[in-house]
XYZ file of N, CA and C in Angstrom:
261
model
N -16.168 -47.513 5.231
C -15.848 -45.822 4.985
C -15.896 -45.865 3.586
N -16.668 -45.064 2.252
C -16.724 -45.031 1.674
C -15.415 -44.311 0.669
N -15.620 -44.613 -0.731
C -14.182 -44.622 -1.390
C -13.855 -42.821 -1.415
N -14.765 -42.281 -1.237
C -15.065 -40.319 -1.593
C -14.111 -40.203 -0.355
N -14.856 -40.947 0.915
C -14.157 -40.783 2.415
C -12.882 -40.880 2.451
N -12.347 -42.381 1.732
C -11.125 -42.504 1.811
C -10.166 -41.245 1.307
N -10.801 -41.116 -0.203
C -10.194 -39.909 -0.879
C -9.641 -38.505 -0.589
N -10.508 -38.546 0.493
C -10.380 -36.908 1.478
C -9.848 -36.699 2.541
N -10.065 -38.372 3.245
C -9.070 -38.552 4.083
C -7.663 -38.589 3.386
N -7.296 -39.121 2.462
C -5.787 -39.168 2.110
C -5.348 -37.929 1.389
N -6.432 -37.264 0.785
C -6.089 -35.353 0.577
C -5.511 -34.906 1.545
N -6.577 -34.812 2.434
C -5.918 -34.540 3.954
C -4.912 -34.824 4.370
N -4.443 -35.618 4.504
C -2.856 -35.928 4.892
C -2.424 -35.375 3.856
N -1.848 -35.782 2.714
C -1.487 -35.056 1.844
C -0.933 -33.689 2.473
N -2.008 -32.891 2.161
C -2.120 -31.340 2.595
C -1.340 -31.300 3.922
N -1.580 -32.095 4.711
C -0.915 -31.897 6.161
C 0.736 -32.302 6.060
N 1.040 -33.195 4.946
C 2.477 -33.420 5.075
C 2.864 -32.044 4.174
N 2.287 -31.592 3.275
C 3.002 -30.644 2.634
C 2.945 -29.255 3.515
N 2.143 -29.353 4.501
C 2.288 -27.943 5.360
C 3.394 -28.141 6.371
N 3.618 -29.311 6.941
C 4.907 -30.046 7.850
C 6.335 -29.295 7.211
N 6.145 -30.017 5.856
C 7.534 -29.902 5.072
C 7.666 -28.169 4.872
N 6.391 -27.541 4.899
C 6.955 -25.838 4.466
C 7.482 -24.931 5.676
N 6.550 -26.055 6.999
C 6.444 -24.905 8.631
C 8.103 -25.823 8.570
N 8.672 -26.759 8.256
C 10.374 -27.347 8.855
C 11.011 -26.438 7.443
N 11.038 -25.734 6.500
C 11.516 -25.032 5.504
C 11.620 -23.856 6.360
N 10.493 -23.432 6.575
C 10.608 -21.699 7.159
C 11.720 -21.515 8.878
N 11.302 -22.701 9.282
C 11.950 -22.391 10.643
C 13.399 -22.889 10.432
N 13.920 -23.545 9.515
C 15.283 -23.915 9.206
C 15.474 -22.772 8.589
N 14.602 -21.911 7.289
C 15.120 -20.466 7.420
C 15.580 -19.556 8.264
N 14.512 -19.413 8.817
C 14.540 -18.396 10.037
C 15.859 -18.759 11.420
N 16.133 -19.846 11.152
C 17.416 -20.626 12.211
C 18.843 -19.942 11.363
N 18.981 -20.362 10.289
C 19.958 -19.906 9.438
C 20.503 -18.605 9.766
N 19.114 -17.796 9.858
C 18.981 -15.920 9.471
C 19.449 -15.730 11.267
N 18.666 -16.182 11.772
C 18.723 -15.187 12.985
C 19.678 -15.904 14.808
N 19.917 -17.269 14.262
C 20.639 -18.110 15.549
C 21.584 -18.551 14.681
N 22.013 -18.295 13.684
C 23.630 -18.646 12.894
C 23.938 -17.847 12.142
N 23.150 -16.437 12.388
C 23.105 -14.997 11.496
C 23.855 -15.155 10.262
N 23.497 -16.092 9.236
C 23.981 -16.105 7.605
C 23.171 -15.000 7.682
N 23.081 -14.136 6.735
C 22.801 -13.472 5.795
C 22.382 -13.757 4.330
N 20.893 -13.504 4.297
C 20.762 -14.547 3.114
C 20.747 -13.661 1.532
N 20.969 -14.071 0.698
C 21.409 -13.188 -0.793
C 19.995 -12.918 -1.567
N 20.434 -12.050 -2.388
C 18.901 -11.439 -2.843
C 18.096 -12.767 -3.402
N 18.997 -13.934 -4.540
C 17.499 -15.060 -4.361
C 17.190 -15.969 -3.450
N 17.558 -15.829 -2.225
C 16.515 -16.281 -1.060
C 15.853 -15.328 -0.695
N 16.039 -14.641 -0.917
C 14.787 -13.290 -0.146
C 13.290 -13.779 -1.310
N 13.844 -13.619 -2.239
C 12.892 -14.098 -3.535
C 12.239 -15.767 -3.330
N 13.163 -16.682 -2.456
C 12.487 -17.688 -2.170
C 11.753 -17.992 -0.808
N 12.241 -16.970 -0.487
C 11.543 -16.872 0.778
C 9.933 -16.079 1.018
N 9.873 -14.896 0.392
C 8.890 -14.303 -0.120
C 7.704 -15.325 -0.521
N 8.247 -16.811 -1.543
C 7.288 -17.257 -1.990
C 6.645 -17.953 -0.978
N 7.975 -18.758 -0.044
C 7.528 -19.905 0.990
C 6.820 -19.156 1.723
N 6.980 -17.976 2.978
C 6.631 -18.227 4.321
C 5.097 -17.678 4.179
N 4.410 -17.470 3.069
C 3.095 -17.487 2.807
C 2.146 -18.363 2.754
N 3.200 -19.779 2.531
C 2.727 -21.426 2.283
C 1.881 -21.556 3.649
N 2.808 -21.608 4.879
C 2.716 -21.432 5.998
C 1.291 -21.618 6.712
N 0.873 -19.800 6.109
C -0.704 -20.058 6.665
C -1.582 -20.226 5.446
N -1.394 -20.192 4.379
C -2.750 -20.491 3.173
C -2.367 -22.233 3.518
N -1.736 -22.941 3.857
C -1.844 -24.584 4.121
C -2.519 -24.866 5.427
N -2.100 -24.188 6.259
C -2.866 -24.094 7.272
C -4.262 -23.745 7.319
N -4.437 -22.707 6.691
C -6.179 -22.406 6.252
C -7.078 -23.161 5.994
N -6.009 -23.849 4.946
C -7.155 -25.452 3.842
C -7.107 -26.668 4.700
N -6.461 -26.375 6.046
C -6.642 -27.964 6.695
C -7.942 -27.680 7.733
N -8.510 -27.087 8.101
C -9.602 -27.053 8.979
C -10.417 -25.886 8.676
N -11.319 -25.810 8.022
C -11.575 -27.117 7.162
C -11.118 -27.328 5.945
N -11.094 -29.009 6.058
C -10.432 -29.054 4.561
C -10.938 -28.398 3.193
N -10.055 -27.592 1.965
C -10.743 -27.166 1.387
C -9.903 -27.400 0.168
N -10.468 -28.227 -0.910
C -9.344 -28.729 -1.909
C -8.403 -27.142 -2.551
N -9.610 -26.061 -2.519
C -9.450 -24.806 -3.610
C -7.911 -24.539 -2.914
N -7.427 -24.649 -2.273
C -6.035 -24.070 -1.341
C -4.893 -24.341 -2.199
N -5.210 -25.340 -2.975
C -4.467 -25.596 -4.548
C -4.175 -24.550 -5.287
N -5.076 -23.378 -5.088
C -4.873 -22.950 -6.345
C -4.449 -21.378 -6.126
N -4.080 -21.778 -4.354
C -3.339 -20.430 -4.108
C -1.969 -21.025 -4.002
N -1.750 -21.718 -3.281
C -0.737 -22.063 -3.088
C 0.137 -22.824 -4.124
N -0.167 -23.075 -5.238
C 0.409 -23.769 -6.083
C 1.273 -23.059 -7.043
N 0.722 -21.520 -7.361
C 1.546 -20.511 -7.933
C 2.815 -19.956 -7.036
N 2.563 -20.075 -5.904
C 3.898 -19.794 -5.253
C 4.707 -20.610 -5.009
N 4.333 -22.351 -4.817
C 5.619 -23.146 -4.978
C 5.719 -23.536 -6.310
N 5.418 -22.991 -7.477
C 6.394 -22.825 -8.548
C 6.716 -21.594 -8.575
N 7.171 -20.727 -8.553
C 7.635 -19.429 -8.712
C 8.707 -19.981 -7.305
N 8.980 -19.849 -5.820
C 9.938 -20.004 -5.673
C 10.266 -21.745 -6.129
N 9.669 -22.937 -6.458
C 10.897 -23.580 -6.979
C 11.628 -23.286 -7.968
N 10.994 -22.496 -9.104
C 11.940 -21.988 -10.230
C 12.979 -21.254 -9.745
N 12.674 -20.093 -8.603
C 13.957 -19.776 -8.401
C 15.213 -20.470 -7.583
N 15.040 -21.687 -6.720
C 15.320 -22.298 -6.107
C 16.275 -23.206 -7.042
N 15.684 -23.476 -8.562
C 16.336 -24.416 -9.849
C 16.845 -23.201 -10.252
N 16.992 -21.612 -9.946
C 17.971 -21.165 -11.230
C 19.278 -20.638 -9.759
N 19.132 -20.573 -8.658
C 19.767 -20.348 -7.929
C 20.511 -21.352 -7.494
């Protein structure tokens, strides 16, 4: 296996782990809203606006692997992270 193949494999694994984290976060968010019936505040809604599209964006970057998915997902992740930090 060449060095570029190992790097591509590692990048795919990292992207998959990010997708798993985002998917677990969305599932937890929906669980708290619909099962436990906690009503989210305004800042929670802004975080969700940034979080929910990441599930689809990261999944489309996995098959086939596309390095440019970072251009689309990073601004949402930063905006959601800054909102969470303020919150």
